[in-house]
Structure formats: C-alpha cells, structure tokens
XYZ file of N, CA and C in Angstrom:
687
model
N 35.676 45.370 3.176
C 35.313 44.854 1.859
C 33.910 44.264 1.933
N 32.955 44.797 1.146
C 31.593 44.311 1.142
C 31.446 43.221 0.092
N 30.859 42.122 0.449
C 30.661 41.011 -0.465
C 29.273 40.429 -0.258
N 28.914 39.536 -1.214
C 27.640 38.832 -1.076
C 27.657 37.865 0.103
N 28.855 37.524 0.592
C 28.956 36.591 1.705
C 28.314 37.161 2.960
N 28.299 38.487 3.071
C 27.802 39.104 4.295
C 26.288 38.971 4.447
N 25.578 38.704 3.342
C 24.120 38.614 3.423
C 23.650 37.158 3.412
N 24.565 36.221 3.516
C 24.174 34.820 3.578
C 23.462 34.546 4.902
N 22.288 33.905 4.867
C 21.602 33.582 6.124
C 22.394 32.598 6.973
N 23.114 31.698 6.301
C 24.020 30.761 6.954
C 25.323 30.816 6.174
N 26.478 30.985 6.832
C 27.739 31.050 6.096
C 27.911 29.886 5.132
N 28.154 30.210 3.858
C 28.357 29.182 2.850
C 27.096 28.688 2.175
N 25.916 29.125 2.658
C 24.645 28.651 2.109
C 23.794 29.832 1.662
N 23.074 29.683 0.544
C 22.251 30.797 0.050
C 20.952 30.980 0.813
N 20.565 29.991 1.624
C 19.309 30.070 2.371
C 19.410 29.202 3.605
N 18.459 29.387 4.511
C 18.443 28.579 5.722
C 18.196 27.112 5.393
N 18.747 26.242 6.212
C 18.578 24.816 5.983
C 17.125 24.399 6.194
N 16.616 23.513 5.330
C 15.262 23.001 5.559
C 15.194 22.138 6.804
N 13.994 21.883 7.241
C 13.795 21.071 8.437
C 14.365 19.678 8.219
N 15.089 19.178 9.192
C 15.668 17.846 9.123
C 17.080 17.806 8.563
N 17.555 18.931 8.054
C 18.922 18.972 7.518
C 19.814 19.743 8.488
N 21.033 19.258 8.675
C 21.949 19.915 9.602
C 23.376 19.888 9.029
N 24.158 20.858 9.427
C 25.543 20.959 8.974
C 26.412 19.999 9.782
N 27.195 19.187 9.080
C 28.109 18.259 9.728
C 29.543 18.775 9.735
N 29.888 19.556 8.705
C 31.270 20.041 8.598
C 31.311 21.220 7.642
N 32.187 22.175 7.953
C 32.466 23.288 7.055
C 33.962 23.568 7.059
N 34.483 23.955 5.909
C 35.897 24.276 5.823
C 36.205 25.008 4.528
N 37.314 25.712 4.529
C 37.768 26.467 3.355
C 39.123 25.935 2.917
N 39.434 26.054 1.630
C 40.759 25.610 1.176
C 41.865 26.473 1.760
N 43.024 25.891 1.953
C 44.195 26.639 2.414
C 44.889 27.247 1.196
N 45.156 28.550 1.263
C 45.641 29.232 0.069
C 47.020 28.739 -0.364
N 47.831 28.300 0.576
C 49.151 27.801 0.196
C 49.041 26.519 -0.635
N 48.067 25.666 -0.274
C 47.848 24.460 -1.059
C 47.347 24.778 -2.451
N 46.437 25.757 -2.567
C 45.963 26.181 -3.888
C 47.103 26.783 -4.705
N 47.927 27.608 -4.063
C 49.040 28.243 -4.781
C 50.003 27.194 -5.321
N 50.252 26.154 -4.552
C 51.236 25.148 -4.946
C 50.698 24.198 -6.005
N 49.445 23.714 -5.841
C 48.971 22.643 -6.706
C 47.972 23.096 -7.767
N 47.212 24.157 -7.519
C 46.259 24.636 -8.524
C 46.875 25.703 -9.420
N 47.608 26.639 -8.812
C 48.201 27.738 -9.583
C 49.675 27.502 -9.901
N 50.248 26.445 -9.371
C 51.624 26.021 -9.688
C 52.645 27.141 -9.447
N 52.461 27.859 -8.347
C 53.371 28.965 -8.028
C 54.791 28.461 -7.775
N 54.937 27.322 -7.130
C 56.267 26.789 -6.864
C 56.978 26.418 -8.162
N 56.244 25.828 -9.118
C 56.838 25.471 -10.406
C 57.314 26.709 -11.149
N 56.513 27.762 -11.111
C 56.899 29.014 -11.781
C 58.126 29.612 -11.100
N 58.181 29.539 -9.767
C 59.344 30.075 -9.043
C 60.613 29.317 -9.417
N 60.514 27.993 -9.504
C 61.674 27.186 -9.899
C 62.102 27.535 -11.325
N 61.142 27.718 -12.195
C 61.449 28.055 -13.593
C 62.233 29.362 -13.682
N 61.763 30.397 -12.990
C 62.476 31.679 -13.037
C 63.822 31.579 -12.324
N 63.897 30.769 -11.286
C 65.190 30.570 -10.628
C 66.212 29.969 -11.568
N 65.789 28.986 -12.371
C 66.684 28.383 -13.348
C 67.073 29.378 -14.437
N 66.139 30.235 -14.837
C 66.459 31.255 -15.835
C 67.515 32.224 -15.314
N 67.356 32.648 -14.065
C 68.328 33.567 -13.476
C 69.694 32.889 -13.377
N 69.718 31.630 -12.973
C 70.983 30.903 -12.879
C 71.637 30.758 -14.258
N 70.829 30.420 -15.252
C 71.362 30.296 -16.621
C 71.925 31.626 -17.112
N 71.222 32.727 -16.811
C 71.694 34.060 -17.237
C 73.002 34.423 -16.557
N 73.144 34.014 -15.296
C 74.388 34.292 -14.577
C 75.552 33.525 -15.196
N 75.355 32.226 -15.435
C 76.418 31.408 -16.021
C 76.767 31.901 -17.418
N 75.770 32.212 -18.207
C 76.011 32.678 -19.568
C 76.771 34.005 -19.573
N 76.426 34.895 -18.645
C 77.107 36.186 -18.586
C 78.556 36.045 -18.141
N 78.791 35.160 -17.176
C 80.166 34.973 -16.703
C 81.037 34.335 -17.786
N 80.480 33.360 -18.482
C 81.243 32.711 -19.554
C 81.512 33.681 -20.694
N 80.567 34.532 -20.984
C 80.722 35.482 -22.083
C 81.521 36.720 -21.724
N 81.970 36.820 -20.492
C 82.777 37.966 -20.095
C 81.986 39.251 -19.956
N 80.728 39.149 -19.660
C 79.878 40.334 -19.506
C 80.254 41.076 -18.231
N 80.110 42.372 -18.268
C 80.461 43.174 -17.098
C 79.523 42.863 -15.943
N 80.038 43.064 -14.745
C 79.251 42.768 -13.543
C 78.010 43.644 -13.482
N 78.132 44.913 -13.849
C 76.999 45.842 -13.780
C 75.891 45.420 -14.745
N 76.273 45.085 -15.986
C 75.276 44.682 -16.982
C 74.615 43.372 -16.587
N 75.409 42.454 -16.067
C 74.875 41.154 -15.647
C 73.929 41.309 -14.465
N 74.298 42.164 -13.518
C 73.446 42.391 -12.351
C 72.119 43.019 -12.757
N 72.169 43.948 -13.709
C 70.936 44.605 -14.171
C 70.002 43.601 -14.843
N 70.562 42.758 -15.718
C 69.742 41.771 -16.418
C 69.119 40.776 -15.436
N 69.910 40.337 -14.480
C 69.395 39.377 -13.504
C 68.338 40.006 -12.608
N 68.519 41.285 -12.287
C 67.538 41.973 -11.450
C 66.184 42.059 -12.139
N 66.211 42.347 -13.446
C 64.966 42.419 -14.196
C 64.271 41.061 -14.238
N 65.029 40.005 -14.485
C 64.448 38.663 -14.531
C 63.910 38.247 -13.168
N 64.652 38.597 -12.123
C 64.208 38.255 -10.776
C 62.933 39.001 -10.413
N 62.864 40.287 -10.784
C 61.666 41.081 -10.507
C 60.457 40.524 -11.252
N 60.672 40.118 -12.509
C 59.573 39.546 -13.285
C 59.086 38.242 -12.655
N 60.025 37.418 -12.215
C 59.640 36.161 -11.575
C 58.887 36.376 -10.279
N 59.369 37.315 -9.464
C 58.686 37.603 -8.196
C 57.286 38.144 -8.435
N 57.134 38.978 -9.466
C 55.811 39.529 -9.771
C 54.854 38.421 -10.203
N 55.356 37.502 -11.026
C 54.506 36.405 -11.481
C 54.084 35.497 -10.342
N 55.038 35.131 -9.502
C 54.721 34.260 -8.366
C 53.798 34.981 -7.387
N 54.044 36.264 -7.177
C 53.182 37.025 -6.278
C 51.751 37.108 -6.780
N 51.587 37.261 -8.104
C 50.239 37.310 -8.674
C 49.525 35.973 -8.495
N 50.225 34.883 -8.719
C 49.628 33.558 -8.541
C 49.227 33.320 -7.085
N 50.066 33.748 -6.161
C 49.746 33.610 -4.740
C 48.534 34.458 -4.364
N 48.445 35.662 -4.946
C 47.295 36.521 -4.677
C 46.005 35.870 -5.167
N 46.041 35.298 -6.374
C 44.860 34.617 -6.902
C 44.478 33.427 -6.024
N 45.477 32.698 -5.566
C 45.201 31.561 -4.676
C 44.557 32.040 -3.383
N 45.059 33.130 -2.819
C 44.498 33.661 -1.577
C 43.054 34.117 -1.785
N 42.780 34.773 -2.911
C 41.419 35.245 -3.186
C 40.448 34.079 -3.315
N 40.876 33.028 -3.999
C 39.999 31.868 -4.151
C 39.773 31.190 -2.794
N 40.805 31.094 -1.994
C 40.642 30.485 -0.672
C 39.736 31.330 0.215
N 39.878 32.643 0.122
C 39.073 33.553 0.938
C 37.603 33.503 0.545
N 37.314 33.334 -0.743
C 35.927 33.389 -1.217
C 35.236 32.033 -1.204
N 35.969 30.964 -0.954
C 35.389 29.614 -1.032
C 35.057 29.078 0.354
N 33.977 28.319 0.406
C 33.600 27.636 1.638
C 32.882 26.352 1.258
N 33.345 25.246 1.819
C 32.744 23.944 1.562
C 31.887 23.542 2.755
N 30.713 22.985 2.463
C 29.795 22.561 3.517
C 29.324 21.144 3.248
N 29.361 20.319 4.272
C 28.796 18.970 4.212
C 27.645 18.909 5.205
N 26.453 18.592 4.709
C 25.310 18.373 5.586
C 24.977 16.885 5.574
N 23.913 16.529 6.247
C 23.498 15.122 6.246
C 22.737 14.738 4.986
N 22.626 15.697 4.015
C 21.894 15.401 2.790
C 22.608 15.834 1.510
N 23.643 16.651 1.629
C 24.273 17.180 0.411
C 25.623 17.792 0.725
N 26.333 18.132 -0.364
C 27.561 18.922 -0.296
C 27.271 20.251 -0.983
N 27.702 21.326 -0.377
C 27.494 22.657 -0.938
C 28.849 23.322 -1.128
N 29.097 23.807 -2.342
C 30.325 24.526 -2.643
C 29.991 25.978 -2.942
N 30.422 26.868 -2.070
C 30.321 28.301 -2.367
C 31.690 28.733 -2.893
N 31.744 29.070 -4.175
C 33.007 29.336 -4.844
C 32.882 30.579 -5.726
N 34.008 31.033 -6.260
C 34.004 32.168 -7.175
C 34.507 33.425 -6.513
N 35.332 34.191 -7.251
C 35.881 35.448 -6.738
C 35.080 36.627 -7.278
N 35.120 36.833 -8.588
C 34.392 37.947 -9.186
C 32.888 37.702 -9.167
N 32.487 36.474 -9.470
C 31.064 36.114 -9.502
C 30.867 34.907 -8.591
N 30.530 35.117 -7.335
C 30.322 33.990 -6.421
C 29.116 33.155 -6.837
N 29.248 31.855 -6.785
C 28.150 30.944 -7.074
C 28.082 29.895 -5.968
N 26.937 29.261 -5.870
C 26.752 28.176 -4.908
C 26.302 26.944 -5.663
N 27.027 25.843 -5.500
C 26.684 24.591 -6.173
C 26.253 23.559 -5.146
N 25.064 23.008 -5.357
C 24.528 21.967 -4.485
C 24.757 20.598 -5.117
N 25.273 19.681 -4.342
C 25.471 18.305 -4.791
C 24.721 17.381 -3.838
N 23.448 17.089 -4.126
C 22.706 16.166 -3.261
C 23.364 14.790 -3.268
N 23.262 14.093 -2.163
C 23.855 12.766 -2.071
C 23.297 11.828 -3.147
N 22.088 12.108 -3.638
C 21.466 11.227 -4.627
C 22.206 11.233 -5.955
N 22.997 12.288 -6.254
C 23.724 12.352 -7.531
C 25.191 11.961 -7.366
N 25.623 11.693 -6.138
C 27.033 11.367 -5.883
C 27.235 9.861 -5.999
N 28.114 9.476 -6.919
C 28.420 8.053 -7.102
C 29.469 7.579 -6.105
N 30.488 8.414 -5.859
C 31.534 8.039 -4.908
C 32.345 9.274 -4.548
N 33.118 9.174 -3.485
C 34.017 10.236 -3.048
C 35.361 9.611 -2.690
N 36.436 10.237 -3.125
C 37.782 9.744 -2.855
C 38.507 10.692 -1.901
N 39.726 10.314 -1.558
C 40.510 11.141 -0.647
C 41.984 11.026 -1.003
N 42.683 12.157 -0.985
C 44.124 12.167 -1.226
C 44.792 13.097 -0.222
N 45.734 12.544 0.516
C 46.477 13.312 1.506
C 47.789 13.795 0.877
N 48.078 15.095 1.008
C 49.282 15.656 0.394
C 50.455 15.753 1.370
N 50.249 15.351 2.612
C 51.350 15.332 3.558
C 51.768 16.687 4.080
N 51.024 17.729 3.778
C 51.347 19.074 4.267
C 50.236 19.613 5.169
N 49.432 18.701 5.686
C 48.310 19.126 6.522
C 47.043 19.400 5.740
N 47.077 19.209 4.420
C 45.895 19.410 3.587
C 45.663 18.171 2.735
N 44.461 18.083 2.182
C 44.111 16.974 1.307
C 42.993 17.369 0.372
N 42.732 16.518 -0.605
C 41.679 16.746 -1.584
C 40.620 15.659 -1.468
N 39.359 16.046 -1.714
C 38.253 15.096 -1.712
C 37.483 15.263 -3.017
N 37.864 14.517 -4.075
C 37.125 14.606 -5.341
C 35.807 13.847 -5.256
N 34.793 14.382 -5.920
C 33.448 13.821 -5.896
C 33.073 13.367 -7.300
N 32.782 12.090 -7.462
C 32.372 11.583 -8.777
C 30.855 11.611 -8.879
N 30.367 12.269 -9.947
C 28.932 12.409 -10.163
C 28.436 11.219 -10.973
N 27.347 10.615 -10.537
C 26.817 9.447 -11.217
C 25.762 9.798 -12.256
N 25.364 8.796 -13.022
C 24.308 8.961 -14.016
C 24.686 9.916 -15.129
N 23.688 10.635 -15.602
C 23.889 11.585 -16.704
C 24.165 12.993 -16.216
N 24.277 13.171 -14.922
C 24.537 14.491 -14.370
C 25.937 14.956 -14.780
N 26.037 16.226 -15.197
C 27.325 16.789 -15.576
C 27.469 18.180 -14.987
N 28.710 18.575 -14.739
C 29.012 19.902 -14.222
C 30.046 20.551 -15.136
N 30.178 21.861 -15.030
C 31.102 22.603 -15.880
C 32.489 22.655 -15.240
N 33.504 22.236 -15.990
C 34.877 22.264 -15.497
C 35.335 23.698 -15.268
N 35.068 24.572 -16.237
C 35.503 25.961 -16.124
C 34.798 26.674 -14.982
N 33.527 26.361 -14.791
C 32.770 27.004 -13.722
C 33.285 26.605 -12.354
N 33.760 25.367 -12.234
C 34.217 24.862 -10.946
C 35.669 25.198 -10.636
N 36.512 25.342 -11.654
C 37.948 25.496 -11.416
C 38.230 26.658 -10.459
N 39.154 26.485 -9.495
C 40.054 25.348 -9.248
C 39.491 24.278 -8.323
N 38.191 24.348 -8.055
C 37.572 23.369 -7.153
C 37.118 22.138 -7.930
N 38.038 21.578 -8.709
C 37.723 20.456 -9.562
C 38.976 19.603 -9.718
N 38.783 18.306 -9.925
C 39.913 17.404 -10.087
C 40.643 17.702 -11.387
N 41.973 17.823 -11.354
C 42.726 18.172 -12.565
C 42.592 17.114 -13.656
N 42.597 17.595 -14.913
C 42.676 16.760 -16.105
C 41.466 15.852 -16.300
N 40.350 16.183 -15.678
C 39.113 15.448 -15.937
C 38.165 16.385 -16.692
N 38.462 16.617 -17.957
C 37.719 17.601 -18.727
C 36.377 17.056 -19.224
N 36.365 15.825 -19.713
C 35.148 15.276 -20.291
C 34.125 14.889 -19.223
N 34.614 14.491 -18.073
C 33.733 14.106 -16.969
C 34.242 14.772 -15.699
N 34.006 16.081 -15.550
C 34.577 16.819 -14.409
C 34.092 16.266 -13.072
N 34.992 16.301 -12.101
C 34.677 15.871 -10.744
C 34.886 17.040 -9.789
N 33.813 17.586 -9.203
C 33.984 18.629 -8.188
C 34.901 18.131 -7.084
N 35.641 19.048 -6.461
C 36.606 18.617 -5.460
C 36.713 19.631 -4.328
N 36.676 19.123 -3.115
C 37.030 19.934 -1.956
C 38.549 19.953 -1.932
N 39.148 21.087 -2.285
C 40.580 21.120 -2.584
C 41.378 21.816 -1.483
N 42.557 21.247 -1.221
C 43.492 21.825 -0.252
C 42.819 22.069 1.093
N 42.034 21.087 1.542
C 41.270 21.226 2.779
C 42.147 20.879 3.980
N 42.247 21.756 4.967
C 42.953 21.390 6.202
C 42.197 20.289 6.946
N 42.935 19.384 7.587
C 42.324 18.274 8.320
C 41.352 17.524 7.413
N 41.837 17.218 6.195
C 40.975 16.614 5.182
C 40.527 15.207 5.564
N 41.336 14.487 6.336
C 40.959 13.134 6.732
C 39.669 13.146 7.543
N 39.540 14.107 8.448
C 38.322 14.211 9.251
C 37.124 14.544 8.357
N 37.311 15.472 7.413
C 36.222 15.819 6.506
C 35.816 14.618 5.657
N 36.804 13.839 5.200
C 36.507 12.661 4.389
C 35.744 11.617 5.200
N 36.113 11.436 6.451
C 35.408 10.473 7.307
C 33.964 10.911 7.538
N 33.767 12.196 7.782
C 32.413 12.711 8.001
C 31.560 12.511 6.753
N 32.131 12.815 5.586
C 31.384 12.642 4.338
C 31.070 11.171 4.088
N 32.035 10.306 4.333
C 31.816 8.881 4.122
C 30.682 8.357 5.000
N 30.687 8.752 6.264
C 29.627 8.310 7.182
C 28.271 8.871 6.774
N 28.260 10.123 6.317
C 26.997 10.743 5.903
C 26.436 10.061 4.660
N 27.292 9.739 3.694
C 26.835 9.042 2.487
C 26.300 7.653 2.829
N 27.000 6.957 3.726
C 26.557 5.622 4.125
C 25.215 5.687 4.839
N 25.068 6.672 5.734
C 23.797 6.822 6.453
C 22.660 7.147 5.491
N 22.944 7.983 4.490
C 21.912 8.345 3.520
C 21.503 7.134 2.690
N 22.476 6.291 2.308
C 22.166 5.090 1.545
C 21.336 4.112 2.371
N 21.698 3.957 3.635
C 20.929 3.059 4.498
C 19.511 3.590 4.693
N 19.385 4.903 4.860
C 18.060 5.488 5.011
C 17.218 5.311 3.770
N 17.843 5.462 2.595
C 17.107 5.256 1.348
C 16.663 3.809 1.200
N 17.551 2.878 1.617
C 17.188 1.469 1.556
C 16.014 1.140 2.458
N 16.003 1.725 3.661
C 14.894 1.491 4.587
C 13.597 2.063 4.035
N 13.675 3.273 3.433
C 12.457 3.869 2.861
C 11.937 3.039 1.702
N 12.862 2.503 0.891
C 12.452 1.663 -0.226
C 11.767 0.388 0.272
N 12.336 -0.212 1.336
C 11.755 -1.429 1.899
C 10.368 -1.165 2.473
N 10.225 -0.037 3.162
C 8.925 0.317 3.739
C 7.903 0.559 2.642
N 8.327 1.272 1.586
C 7.415 1.542 0.478
C 6.992 0.246 -0.202
N 7.973 -0.685 -0.355
C 7.640 -1.969 -0.962
C 6.670 -2.771 -0.117
N 6.876 -2.757 1.204
C 5.978 -3.476 2.101
C 4.580 -2.866 2.064
N 4.523 -1.516 2.018
C 3.212 -0.863 1.965
C 2.491 -1.206 0.664
N 3.253 -1.249 -0.445
C 2.640 -1.580 -1.731
C 2.111 -3.003 -1.728
N 2.887 -3.920 -1.126
C 2.424 -5.306 -1.056
C 1.185 -5.433 -0.182
N 1.136 -4.651 0.899
C -0.038 -4.694 1.782
C -1.277 -4.195 1.052
N -1.121 -3.127 0.297
C -2.256 -2.605 -0.460
C -2.718 -3.617 -1.507
N -1.753 -4.307 -2.125
C -2.103 -5.321 -3.125
C -2.868 -6.468 -2.482
N -2.444 -6.879 -1.275
C -3.146 -7.955 -0.578
C -4.562 -7.547 -0.229
N -4.730 -6.261 0.194
C -6.065 -5.773 0.532
C -6.954 -5.778 -0.695
N -6.400 -5.339 -1.843
C -7.185 -5.309 -3.074
C -7.601 -6.718 -3.498
N -6.665 -7.679 -3.334
C -6.993 -9.048 -3.694
C -8.079 -9.612 -2.790
N -7.999 -9.277 -1.495
C -9.003 -9.795 -0.553
C -10.374 -9.235 -0.866
N -10.392 -7.955 -1.263
C -11.681 -7.324 -1.556
C -12.294 -7.881 -2.841
N -11.440 -8.176 -3.837
C -11.961 -8.620 -5.126
C -12.045 -10.136 -5.229
N -11.401 -10.809 -4.264
C -11.339 -12.263 -4.367
C -10.061 -12.667 -5.051
N -9.290 -13.476 -4.407
C -7.982 -13.889 -4.940
C -8.212 -14.828 -6.114
N -7.768 -14.448 -7.327
C -7.998 -15.319 -8.485
C -7.242 -16.633 -8.390
N -6.300 -16.704 -7.491
C -5.539 -17.943 -7.388
C -6.204 -18.963 -6.467
N -7.356 -18.640 -5.908
C -8.048 -19.569 -5.001
C -9.478 -19.795 -5.479
N -10.012 -20.988 -5.245
C -11.404 -21.277 -5.611
C -12.313 -20.730 -4.529
N -13.311 -19.960 -4.942
C -14.266 -19.400 -4.001
C -15.497 -20.308 -3.989
N -16.117 -20.478 -2.818
C -17.333 -21.321 -2.775
C -18.444 -20.710 -3.598
N -19.167 -21.568 -4.289
C -20.282 -21.078 -5.108
C -21.420 -20.630 -4.230
N -22.119 -19.649 -4.685
C -23.252 -19.118 -3.926
C -24.374 -20.135 -3.960
N -25.060 -20.328 -2.841
C -26.131 -21.305 -2.775
C -27.428 -20.674 -3.254
C-alpha cells in the first residue's frame, strides 16, 4: 500500500527537524481503544445483542417456528457483526494512519485516513495538558489551546476530546503507555516555560543596560551635573 507516509523525511513529520529541536517521544493510538471509545463498537455490539435476545424471547412467546425464528435472528446477527466489523475497520485505519510526536518545542499530530494532514502545536499556544488513564494499558492526553487560537473539531476527530465542540481540544488518544508520554510532555512544557522565563529576564537585563548607557551618554536627568567653567 503506497501512502504519503512513505515520503516523510522523518516519520510523522512533514520535514526535517530544525536545528536545536529533537524528538522526545513518538506513538500511535491503539486501534482497540479507538474502536471502544471513539467509534463505540462495544456499545453497538451490546445493542445488537439485546435486539437478538429480544427477538428470541418475542418469537418463543409468540409461538413462532424454530426455522423462522432462527432465520430472523441470523439476519439480525449478521447485520450487527457487519456494523461492528466496519467500526473496527475504521478504528484500525485511523490508528494505522496516525502518529503523535512530542519534541522539545511542540506537539505534532499526523492524522487522517483519506486525506492525511499534519498539525503543529507549538508549546507557545498550549495552555495546559491533562491525562486520563483508562485502565486497559492506554490513556488520553487532551491539550487545551490558550488565547484566541482555535482548531477544527471535525478536522481533528477522533483525535479530539469528546463533546468540546465550541472550544475543541486536540488529544493524543488511546495511547499505549500514556503515563510515560504524559510525563515527557509535562517535563518538556516545564522546560520550555523555564527557558522562556530566562530569555525574558536576559532581554530585560539587556534593555536596562542599554537604557543605563543612553542615560550616561546624555546625562542622567535625575542628577545635577557640574556647570561648565
């Protein structure tokens, strides 16, 4: 199967990393987690199971023949299996085509089945990141975007936090070993904030130094200068 993924200079990235940037973590969603929580395959399976059970009870109470009842149940069971199978296939395709990357400067989401896209989330636009463990070896890491920055819910789905339509939150979804990924992201965000604080302090000190030099050259208006003789 030929895809655009094969021509990526770095897996999951549309171009080589710039100088000073490095990959800290990469991972893909687990398709079983997507099938269960994004595509609700288990819920659909339970629904069809209840329908088949109801049809069996109704047929037995109504005195329906065994052959007719078996035929009706077979059709319902086949329809349910086809629906669940389709949902699982979609989950597998999304898991196969998606790759999440955390660098020391940003989060990159390569997502999309029919039309692959790459979304960059620089640390400067990230307000916070959360973590949820599902107890099945996978977890979710939703990302809250700060300021006026907005992303498209439809464009991101299923890599987005459910039911956040007005203010969508991109999400690393159904990630195996999600706790480790969350720790790496947390440390990277903290390091980036500390680095920004240091750069701001240095810039402020440099600005104050330049101001002092300008005052010395022009004469500090806050001090009396000796009159020329």
